[in-house]
Coordinates of C-alpha atoms in Angstrom, one line a residue:
Chain A
X1 CA 0.0 0.0 0.0
X2 CA 1.7 3.3 -1.1
X3 CA 1.3 6.5 0.8
X4 CA 0.2 8.3 -2.4
X5 CA -2.9 6.3 -2.3
X6 CA -4.1 8.0 0.8
X7 CA -6.2 11.2 0.8
X8 CA -7.8 13.2 3.5
X9 CA -11.1 11.6 4.2
X10 CA -14.1 13.7 3.1
X11 CA -16.4 15.2 5.6
X12 CA -19.1 12.7 4.9
X13 CA -16.7 9.7 5.0
X14 CA -15.6 10.9 8.4
X15 CA -19.3 11.3 9.5
X16 CA -20.4 7.8 8.2
X17 CA -17.4 6.0 9.7
X18 CA -17.6 7.8 13.1
X19 CA -21.4 7.2 13.1
X20 CA -20.7 3.4 12.5
X21 CA -18.0 3.4 15.2
X22 CA -20.3 5.0 17.8
X23 CA -23.3 2.9 16.7
X24 CA -21.2 -0.1 17.9
X25 CA -22.1 1.2 21.4
X26 CA -25.2 -1.0 21.1
X27 CA -23.0 -3.8 22.2
X28 CA -23.1 -2.4 25.8
X29 CA -26.1 -0.1 25.7
X30 CA -28.9 -2.3 24.7
X31 CA -29.4 -3.8 28.1
X32 CA -29.8 -0.3 29.7
X33 CA -31.9 0.9 26.8
X34 CA -34.3 -2.0 27.7
X35 CA -34.4 -1.2 31.4
X36 CA -33.8 2.5 31.8
X37 CA -34.9 3.8 28.5
X38 CA -38.2 1.8 28.2
X39 CA -39.0 0.3 31.6
X40 CA -38.5 3.5 33.7
X41 CA -40.7 5.8 31.6
X42 CA -43.4 3.0 31.3
X43 CA -43.3 2.6 35.1
X44 CA -43.7 6.3 35.4
X45 CA -46.6 6.3 32.9
X46 CA -48.4 3.7 34.9
X47 CA -47.8 5.5 38.3
X48 CA -48.6 9.0 37.1
X49 CA -51.5 7.8 34.9
X50 CA -53.4 6.7 37.9
X51 CA -53.5 10.2 39.2
X52 CA -53.6 12.0 35.7
X53 CA -56.8 10.1 34.6
X54 CA -59.0 12.2 36.9
X55 CA -57.4 15.5 35.5
X56 CA -58.5 14.8 31.9
X57 CA -57.0 14.1 28.5
X58 CA -54.7 17.1 28.6
X59 CA -52.9 15.8 31.7
X60 CA -52.6 12.3 30.1
X61 CA -51.0 13.8 27.0
X62 CA -48.5 15.6 29.3
X63 CA -47.7 12.3 31.1
X64 CA -47.2 10.5 27.8
X65 CA -45.0 13.1 26.0
X66 CA -43.2 14.0 29.2
X67 CA -42.1 10.4 29.6
X68 CA -41.0 10.3 26.0
X69 CA -38.7 13.1 26.9
X70 CA -37.6 11.2 29.9
X71 CA -36.8 8.2 27.7
X72 CA -34.8 10.6 25.3
X73 CA -32.9 12.0 28.4
X74 CA -31.9 8.6 29.5
X75 CA -30.9 7.4 26.1
X76 CA -29.3 10.6 24.8
X77 CA -28.3 13.0 27.6
X78 CA -27.1 10.2 30.0
X79 CA -25.6 7.9 27.4
X80 CA -23.8 10.6 25.5
X81 CA -22.4 12.0 28.7
X82 CA -21.1 8.6 29.7
X83 CA -19.6 7.9 26.4
X84 CA -17.7 11.2 26.1
X85 CA -16.6 10.8 29.9
X86 CA -15.5 7.2 29.2
X87 CA -13.8 8.1 25.9
X88 CA -11.8 10.8 27.7
X89 CA -10.9 8.3 30.6
X90 CA -9.7 5.5 28.5
X91 CA -8.0 7.5 25.8
X92 CA -10.5 7.0 22.9
X93 CA -10.5 10.8 22.4
X94 CA -6.7 10.6 22.0
X95 CA -7.2 7.8 19.4
X96 CA -9.6 10.0 17.5
X97 CA -7.3 13.0 17.8
X98 CA -4.6 11.1 16.0
X99 CA -6.7 10.5 13.0
X100 CA -7.4 13.0 10.3
X101 CA -10.9 13.8 11.3
X102 CA -12.7 17.1 12.4
X103 CA -13.7 17.3 16.0
X104 CA -17.2 18.5 15.1
X105 CA -17.7 15.3 13.1
X106 CA -17.0 13.2 16.1
X107 CA -19.5 15.2 18.1
X108 CA -22.2 15.0 15.5
X109 CA -21.6 11.3 14.7
X110 CA -21.9 10.5 18.5
X111 CA -25.0 12.4 18.9
X112 CA -26.6 10.8 15.8
X113 CA -25.6 7.4 16.9
X114 CA -27.2 7.7 20.2
X115 CA -30.3 9.2 18.8
X116 CA -30.6 6.2 16.4
X117 CA -30.0 3.7 19.4
X118 CA -32.7 5.7 21.4
X119 CA -35.5 5.3 18.7
X120 CA -36.6 1.7 19.7
X121 CA -37.1 2.8 23.4
X122 CA -38.9 5.9 22.3
X123 CA -41.2 4.0 20.0
X124 CA -42.0 1.4 22.6
X125 CA -42.7 4.2 25.3
X126 CA -45.0 5.9 22.7
X127 CA -46.8 2.8 21.7
X128 CA -47.4 1.2 25.1
X129 CA -47.7 4.5 26.9
X130 CA -50.5 5.6 24.7
X131 CA -52.2 2.2 25.2
X132 CA -51.9 2.4 28.9
X133 CA -53.1 6.0 29.2
X134 CA -55.6 5.7 26.4
X135 CA -54.3 8.7 24.7
X136 CA -55.3 8.7 21.0
X137 CA -52.5 9.7 18.6
X138 CA -52.7 11.7 15.5
X139 CA -48.9 11.9 14.4
X140 CA -48.1 14.7 12.0
X141 CA -45.0 14.2 9.5
X142 CA -43.3 16.9 11.4
X143 CA -42.6 14.4 14.1
X144 CA -39.7 13.3 12.0
X145 CA -38.0 16.7 12.6
X146 CA -39.3 17.1 16.0
X147 CA -37.6 13.9 17.4
X148 CA -34.2 14.8 16.4
X149 CA -34.5 18.4 17.4
X150 CA -35.8 17.2 20.8
X151 CA -32.9 14.8 21.3
X152 CA -30.0 16.8 19.9
X153 CA -29.8 19.6 22.7
X154 CA -30.2 16.9 25.3
X155 CA -27.3 15.0 23.8
X156 CA -25.3 18.2 23.6
X157 CA -25.8 18.7 27.4
X158 CA -24.7 15.2 28.0
X159 CA -21.6 15.9 25.8
X160 CA -20.9 19.0 27.7
X161 CA -21.1 17.2 31.1
X162 CA -19.1 14.4 29.8
X163 CA -16.2 16.5 28.4
X164 CA -16.2 18.9 31.5
X165 CA -16.2 16.6 34.5
X166 CA -13.1 14.9 36.0
X167 CA -14.2 11.3 35.8
X168 CA -17.0 9.0 34.8
X169 CA -18.4 8.7 38.2
X170 CA -18.8 12.5 38.6
X171 CA -20.1 12.7 35.0
X172 CA -22.8 10.1 35.9
X173 CA -23.8 11.9 39.1
X174 CA -24.2 15.3 37.3
X175 CA -25.9 14.0 34.3
X176 CA -28.6 12.2 36.6
X177 CA -29.0 15.5 38.4
X178 CA -29.4 17.3 35.1
X179 CA -32.0 14.8 34.0
X180 CA -34.1 15.3 37.2
X181 CA -33.7 19.1 37.1
X182 CA -34.8 19.4 33.4
X183 CA -37.7 17.1 34.0
X184 CA -38.8 19.0 36.9
X185 CA -38.5 22.4 35.6
X186 CA -41.3 23.6 33.5
X187 CA -44.4 21.8 32.0
X188 CA -42.8 18.6 30.8
X189 CA -44.7 15.9 32.6
X190 CA -47.1 18.1 34.6
X191 CA -49.5 20.6 32.9
X192 CA -48.6 24.3 33.4
X193 CA -51.9 24.8 35.4
X194 CA -50.4 22.5 38.2
X195 CA -47.1 24.3 38.4
X196 CA -46.0 27.4 40.4
X197 CA -45.1 30.5 38.3
X198 CA -41.3 30.3 39.2
X199 CA -41.2 26.8 37.7
X200 CA -42.9 28.0 34.5
X201 CA -40.4 30.9 34.3
X202 CA -37.3 28.7 34.9
X203 CA -38.8 26.1 32.5
X204 CA -38.4 28.5 29.6
X205 CA -34.6 27.9 29.9
X206 CA -34.9 24.2 29.6
X207 CA -34.9 22.3 26.3
X208 CA -36.9 19.6 27.9
X209 CA -39.8 22.1 28.0
X210 CA -39.7 22.8 24.3
X211 CA -39.1 19.1 23.4
X212 CA -42.1 18.1 25.4
X213 CA -44.2 20.9 23.9
X214 CA -43.3 19.9 20.4
X215 CA -43.9 16.2 20.9
X216 CA -47.3 17.1 22.4
X217 CA -48.3 19.1 19.3
X218 CA -46.9 16.5 16.8
X219 CA -48.3 13.4 18.4
X220 CA -51.7 13.7 20.1
X221 CA -51.9 17.3 18.7
X222 CA -53.3 19.7 17.8
X223 CA -50.5 21.5 15.9
X224 CA -50.3 25.2 16.9
X225 CA -48.0 28.0 15.7
X226 CA -46.1 27.5 19.0
X227 CA -44.5 24.4 17.4
X228 CA -42.4 26.6 15.1
X229 CA -41.2 28.6 18.2
X230 CA -40.4 25.2 20.1
X231 CA -38.3 23.9 17.0
X232 CA -36.5 27.2 16.6
X233 CA -35.6 27.3 20.2
X234 CA -34.5 23.7 20.1
X235 CA -32.3 24.3 17.0
X236 CA -30.8 27.4 18.6
X237 CA -30.0 25.6 21.8
X238 CA -28.4 22.8 19.9
X239 CA -26.0 25.3 18.2
X240 CA -25.0 27.0 21.4
X241 CA -24.5 23.8 23.3
X242 CA -22.4 22.3 20.6
X243 CA -20.3 25.3 20.3
X244 CA -19.6 25.0 24.1
X245 CA -18.9 21.3 23.7
X246 CA -16.3 22.1 20.9
X247 CA -14.6 24.6 23.4
X248 CA -14.4 22.1 26.3
X249 CA -13.4 18.9 24.6
X250 CA -10.0 17.6 25.1
X251 CA -8.4 17.4 21.7
X252 CA -5.3 18.0 19.7
X253 CA -3.4 21.2 20.1
X254 CA -5.0 24.0 18.3
Chain B
X1 CA 15.7 14.9 4.9
X2 CA 14.7 15.8 8.4
X3 CA 11.3 14.4 9.4
X4 CA 11.0 15.9 12.8
X5 CA 12.8 19.1 14.0
X6 CA 12.3 19.8 17.6
X7 CA 13.8 22.9 19.1
X8 CA 14.1 24.1 22.8
X9 CA 11.0 22.2 23.6
X10 CA 9.6 22.8 27.1
X11 CA 6.4 21.4 28.8
X12 CA 5.3 22.4 32.2
X13 CA 1.9 21.0 33.0
X14 CA -0.7 23.3 34.6
X15 CA -0.3 23.5 38.4
X16 CA 3.2 22.0 38.4
X17 CA 6.5 23.8 38.8
X18 CA 8.8 21.0 37.5
X19 CA 8.9 20.7 33.7
X20 CA 7.9 17.4 32.3
X21 CA 10.5 18.1 29.8
X22 CA 13.0 20.9 29.2
X23 CA 15.0 22.4 26.4
X24 CA 14.8 19.4 24.2
X25 CA 16.4 19.9 20.8
X26 CA 16.4 16.8 18.4
X27 CA 16.2 16.1 14.8
X28 CA 15.0 12.9 13.4
X29 CA 16.1 11.9 9.8
X30 CA 13.8 10.2 7.2
X31 CA 14.1 6.4 7.4
X32 CA 15.7 6.3 10.9
X33 CA 14.8 3.9 13.7
X34 CA 15.2 6.1 16.7
X35 CA 14.9 4.7 20.3
X36 CA 13.9 7.0 23.2
X37 CA 15.1 5.5 26.6
X38 CA 14.7 6.6 30.0
X39 CA 13.4 5.7 33.4
X40 CA 9.6 6.0 34.3
X41 CA 8.7 9.7 34.6
X42 CA 11.7 10.8 32.5
X43 CA 9.4 12.7 30.1
X44 CA 9.4 10.3 27.1
X45 CA 5.8 9.9 26.7
X46 CA 5.2 13.7 27.1
X47 CA 7.7 14.3 24.3
X48 CA 5.9 12.0 21.9
X49 CA 2.5 13.2 22.8
X50 CA 3.8 16.7 22.1
X51 CA 5.2 15.3 18.7
X52 CA 1.7 13.9 17.7
X53 CA 0.0 17.2 18.8
X54 CA -1.8 15.6 21.8
X55 CA -0.1 18.0 24.3
X56 CA 0.5 21.6 23.8
X57 CA 4.1 22.6 24.4
X58 CA 4.8 25.5 26.9
X59 CA 7.6 26.8 24.6
X60 CA 9.7 25.6 21.8
X61 CA 8.8 24.3 18.4
X62 CA 8.2 21.1 16.5
X63 CA 8.1 20.8 12.7
X64 CA 7.2 17.7 10.7
X65 CA 8.6 17.6 7.2
X66 CA 9.3 21.3 7.5
X67 CA 5.8 22.3 8.6
X68 CA 4.9 23.5 12.2
X69 CA 2.6 20.8 13.5
X70 CA 0.1 23.1 14.9
X71 CA -0.5 25.0 11.7
X72 CA -2.7 22.3 10.1
X73 CA -4.4 19.9 12.9
X74 CA -4.8 17.1 10.3
X75 CA -1.2 17.2 8.9
X76 CA 0.3 15.0 11.8
X77 CA -2.6 12.4 11.7
X78 CA -2.2 12.0 7.9
X79 CA 1.6 11.4 8.4
X80 CA 2.2 9.7 11.7
X81 CA 0.8 6.5 13.0
X82 CA 0.9 6.7 16.8
X83 CA 0.6 4.0 19.3
X84 CA 0.0 5.2 22.9
X85 CA 1.4 3.5 26.0
X86 CA -2.0 3.0 27.6
X87 CA -4.6 0.3 26.6
X88 CA -6.7 0.1 23.6
X89 CA -9.5 2.6 23.5
X90 CA -11.9 1.1 20.9
X91 CA -13.9 -1.1 23.3
X92 CA -17.0 -1.8 21.2
X93 CA -15.4 -2.8 17.9
X94 CA -14.1 -6.1 16.6
X95 CA -10.5 -6.4 15.5
X96 CA -11.7 -6.4 11.8
X97 CA -13.8 -3.2 12.3
X98 CA -10.9 -1.4 14.2
X99 CA -8.5 -2.0 11.4
X100 CA -10.9 -1.2 8.6
X101 CA -12.2 2.1 10.1
X102 CA -8.6 3.2 11.0
X103 CA -7.4 2.6 7.5
X104 CA -10.5 4.3 5.9
X105 CA -10.3 7.2 8.2
X106 CA -6.7 7.6 7.4
X107 CA -7.6 8.2 3.8
X108 CA -7.7 4.8 2.0
X109 CA -10.6 4.0 -0.2
X110 CA -13.1 1.3 1.1
X111 CA -11.5 -1.4 -1.1
X112 CA -8.1 -0.4 -0.2
X113 CA -9.0 -0.2 3.5
X114 CA -10.5 -3.8 3.2
X115 CA -7.1 -5.0 1.7
X116 CA -5.0 -3.2 4.3
X117 CA -7.0 -4.8 7.1
X118 CA -6.4 -8.2 5.6
X119 CA -2.7 -7.6 5.0
X120 CA -2.2 -6.4 8.7
X121 CA -4.2 -9.6 10.0
X122 CA -1.7 -11.6 8.1
X123 CA 1.4 -9.6 8.8
X124 CA 0.8 -9.7 12.6
X125 CA -0.7 -13.3 12.5
X126 CA -4.1 -12.2 13.9
X127 CA -6.4 -13.9 11.4
X128 CA -8.1 -16.0 14.1
X129 CA -8.7 -12.9 16.2
X130 CA -10.7 -11.0 13.5
X131 CA -14.1 -11.4 14.7
X132 CA -13.3 -10.9 18.4
X133 CA -14.6 -7.9 20.2
X134 CA -11.6 -6.0 21.6
X135 CA -12.5 -6.3 25.3
X136 CA -12.1 -10.0 24.8
X137 CA -8.7 -10.0 23.6
X138 CA -5.7 -10.8 25.9
X139 CA -3.2 -8.1 27.0
X140 CA -0.8 -9.2 24.4
X141 CA -3.4 -9.5 21.6
X142 CA -4.5 -5.9 22.3
X143 CA -0.9 -4.6 22.2
X144 CA -0.6 -6.4 18.8
X145 CA -3.7 -4.8 17.6
X146 CA -2.5 -1.3 18.7
X147 CA 0.6 -2.0 16.7
X148 CA -1.5 -3.0 13.6
X149 CA -3.6 0.2 14.1
X150 CA -0.5 2.4 14.1
X151 CA 0.8 0.6 10.9
X152 CA -2.6 1.0 9.2
X153 CA -2.5 2.8 5.8
X154 CA 1.3 2.7 5.9
X155 CA 2.0 6.2 7.4
X156 CA 5.6 7.6 6.6
X157 CA 6.3 8.0 10.4
X158 CA 5.5 5.6 13.3
X159 CA 5.6 6.7 16.8
X160 CA 5.2 3.7 19.2
X161 CA 5.2 4.1 23.1
X162 CA 6.6 0.9 24.5
X163 CA 5.3 -1.3 21.6
X164 CA 6.2 -4.7 22.9
X165 CA 5.0 -4.5 26.6
X166 CA 2.9 -7.5 27.4
X167 CA 4.1 -9.5 24.4
X168 CA 5.5 -12.9 24.6
X169 CA 9.0 -13.5 23.1
X170 CA 7.6 -14.9 19.8
X171 CA 5.3 -12.0 19.2
X172 CA 8.1 -9.6 20.2
X173 CA 10.2 -11.0 17.5
X174 CA 7.4 -10.9 15.1
X175 CA 6.8 -7.1 15.9
X176 CA 10.5 -6.1 15.5
X177 CA 10.8 -8.1 12.3
X178 CA 7.7 -6.3 10.9
X179 CA 9.0 -2.9 11.9
X180 CA 12.5 -3.6 10.4
X181 CA 10.9 -4.7 7.2
X182 CA 8.6 -1.5 7.1
X183 CA 11.7 0.5 7.7
X184 CA 13.8 -1.3 5.0
X185 CA 11.2 -1.7 2.2
X186 CA 9.2 1.5 2.6
X187 CA 11.7 3.8 4.3
X188 CA 9.3 4.4 7.3
X189 CA 10.7 6.5 10.0
X190 CA 10.3 4.8 13.3
X191 CA 10.5 6.4 16.7
X192 CA 9.9 4.2 19.6
X193 CA 10.0 4.5 23.4
X194 CA 11.3 1.8 25.6
X195 CA 13.0 1.3 28.9
X196 CA 14.1 -2.1 27.8
X197 CA 17.6 -1.3 26.5
X198 CA 18.4 -5.0 25.7
X199 CA 15.4 -5.1 23.4
X200 CA 16.2 -1.7 21.8
X201 CA 19.7 -2.6 20.9
X202 CA 18.4 -5.2 18.4
X203 CA 16.7 -2.5 16.2
X204 CA 17.9 1.0 17.1
X205 CA 20.0 3.0 14.7
X206 CA 20.2 6.1 16.9
X207 CA 19.3 6.6 20.5
X208 CA 18.2 9.4 22.8
X209 CA 18.4 9.0 26.6
X210 CA 16.1 11.1 28.8
X211 CA 16.5 11.8 32.4
X212 CA 14.4 14.1 34.5
X213 CA 12.8 15.7 31.5
X214 CA 16.0 16.4 29.7
X215 CA 17.8 14.7 26.8
X216 CA 21.1 13.7 28.3
X217 CA 22.6 11.6 25.5
X218 CA 21.9 11.6 21.8
X219 CA 23.7 9.6 19.1
X220 CA 24.4 6.2 17.6
X221 CA 24.8 3.5 20.2
X222 CA 28.5 2.8 19.0
X223 CA 29.4 6.4 19.3
X224 CA 27.9 6.8 22.8
X225 CA 29.4 3.6 24.0
X226 CA 32.8 4.8 22.8
X227 CA 32.4 8.1 24.9
X228 CA 31.4 6.2 28.0
X229 CA 32.9 2.8 28.3
X230 CA 35.4 1.1 25.9
X231 CA 36.1 -2.0 28.1
X232 CA 35.1 -5.5 26.9
X233 CA 32.9 -7.7 29.1
X234 CA 34.0 -11.4 29.6
X235 CA 31.2 -13.2 31.2
X236 CA 32.1 -16.7 32.6
X237 CA 29.6 -19.5 33.5
X238 CA 30.5 -22.2 36.0
X239 CA 28.4 -24.8 37.5
X240 CA 26.9 -23.3 40.5
X241 CA 28.0 -26.2 42.7
X242 CA 31.7 -25.9 41.5
X243 CA 33.8 -23.1 43.0
X244 CA 35.4 -21.2 40.1
X245 CA 39.0 -21.5 39.5
X246 CA 40.3 -18.2 38.0
X247 CA 43.8 -16.8 37.6
X248 CA 44.5 -14.4 40.4
X249 CA 45.5 -11.7 37.8
X250 CA 41.9 -11.6 36.5
X251 CA 39.9 -9.0 38.5
X252 CA 36.3 -10.5 38.5
X253 CA 33.0 -9.9 40.2
X254 CA 30.2 -12.3 40.8
X255 CA 26.9 -11.4 39.1
X256 CA 24.8 -14.7 40.0
X257 CA 25.5 -18.0 41.3
X258 CA 27.9 -19.5 38.7
X259 CA 28.0 -16.3 36.7
X260 CA 31.1 -14.0 36.9
X261 CA 32.1 -10.9 34.9
X262 CA 35.6 -9.7 34.1
X263 CA 36.2 -6.1 32.6
X264 CA 39.1 -6.1 30.2
X265 CA 41.0 -3.4 28.1
X266 CA 41.2 -4.4 24.4
X267 CA 44.8 -5.3 24.7
X268 CA 44.2 -7.6 27.7
X269 CA 41.6 -9.8 25.8
X270 CA 43.9 -12.4 24.3
X271 CA 46.2 -13.0 27.3
X272 CA 43.2 -13.3 29.5
X273 CA 41.5 -15.8 27.3
X274 CA 44.8 -17.7 27.1
X275 CA 45.0 -17.9 30.9
X276 CA 41.6 -19.4 31.3
X277 CA 41.2 -23.2 31.7
X278 CA 38.2 -23.7 29.3
X279 CA 37.8 -27.2 30.6
X280 CA 36.5 -25.8 33.9
X281 CA 34.0 -23.6 32.3
X282 CA 30.4 -24.3 31.3
X283 CA 30.3 -21.3 28.9
X284 CA 31.6 -17.8 28.2
X285 CA 30.6 -14.8 26.4
X286 CA 32.7 -11.8 25.2
X287 CA 31.1 -8.5 24.2
X288 CA 31.5 -4.8 24.2
X289 CA 29.5 -2.4 26.3
X290 CA 25.8 -2.7 25.6
X291 CA 23.0 -0.2 25.3
X292 CA 21.9 -1.2 28.7
X293 CA 25.3 -0.3 30.1
X294 CA 24.9 3.1 28.4
X295 CA 21.4 3.5 29.8
X296 CA 22.6 2.5 33.4
X297 CA 25.6 4.9 33.1
X298 CA 23.3 8.0 32.4
X299 CA 20.8 6.8 34.9
X300 CA 23.6 6.5 37.6
X301 CA 24.8 10.0 36.7
X302 CA 21.6 11.4 37.7
X303 CA 21.6 9.7 41.2

């Protein structure tokens, strides 16, 4: 093999290869996807559904879509956080840094891989959750955009925690805390009428609020102009969070 | 042609006052096999991590093929295959996948990357490991895969941090043969770290010895040996049960049970051999100073 046969890999080649490399995380993640990404949201749906039934269909829709956000958090925020923290700990980031690839391609490939891996859990949560709660679904095609837009800023927060913390244990604790805080802030699982004003105000800063709102409109419906605001905020948050990840990530000398 | 040109390199890690390495100036020529020796903590790994752009230098400069390494972040990865000292990081891939993706991401086409993977599996005798997931490999097998990953796509420069750690003697031999062949046939420049001077002596063409962050010796082993120690070593082996019977004029020192060492000037060699009663000896060896002697000499200087 002669050196002259080598060319710098194209951006799409980098993205595809890194995506496939990161997709291989299914070899460890499928067990927790089954337990944490599916069973935990379904357990929460069953428990909260008991109380929400008396509050009407709106509350049931909040329980369903809020737990879909919970599933996305477990499978994207937490897993991406663990993955970056682990990669930093064991030297995988150094391995990638000695290959001719762009840093942003690694971040993007990781996020896309974990988004792909989270889809089965999300689908199971949606199908079984709607059956358990008796929520009728009217999925709009915009859901195909809403799901990635809901997951990507959550993954970005996971990547930020994973690259900023000192070790995997610290990363795991902080990501769990972040999951609980984002879930509790704002009308994610609980309708706004049941939340104090301060929570509603703070909830405006949380991507989970916009993700839950967008999922509610795209699945049980109805679609409102608010959806475009939700999607725009999620896209904006994605850009800001990924810019921060790029700043924080251990990488080659710049 | 100079491959690496390192000038006045200093690295002080944040929060530390003692430099990890200091004022290192070093040129490595194309096609060289260069060994970097030194005790643990001497600064060898920091130096090679600076050379592959994983650690930012506090001051000084490094150029690769005449280009400052920080100018284009993809220039070093396109030209240097690096094998780190620590364990293999690709914990979810099979051996096949790790070799394919590394080759492909280093710029080979899909077909060439597949061919390169098969070549490397044959070269390092890893065919039977190809479907194994990396965490299921033994320590030696992982090390072998790390070497294969560094070799993937045949970069013009290899930097290997303790490449034969954890390898059995047969695999060590295979690795050194493979590296020597790459150097001979492709002109690959090989820079490796070791603290096993005996092993390094088999392959190294030029050596740098590091101590407490500084480069304390640099040159061909023969030149450095001539500077340090010109004496010959006569090693004598007796049966451990039989007390050695040596001429009183031979100043010797016991190394082990049944193993004695005599240091000789060159002109003392023949008379000394003539005085020995070879029928009493199990065996003897005569050799000049080794790289290990050189290494120990510089290590002792620091104490």
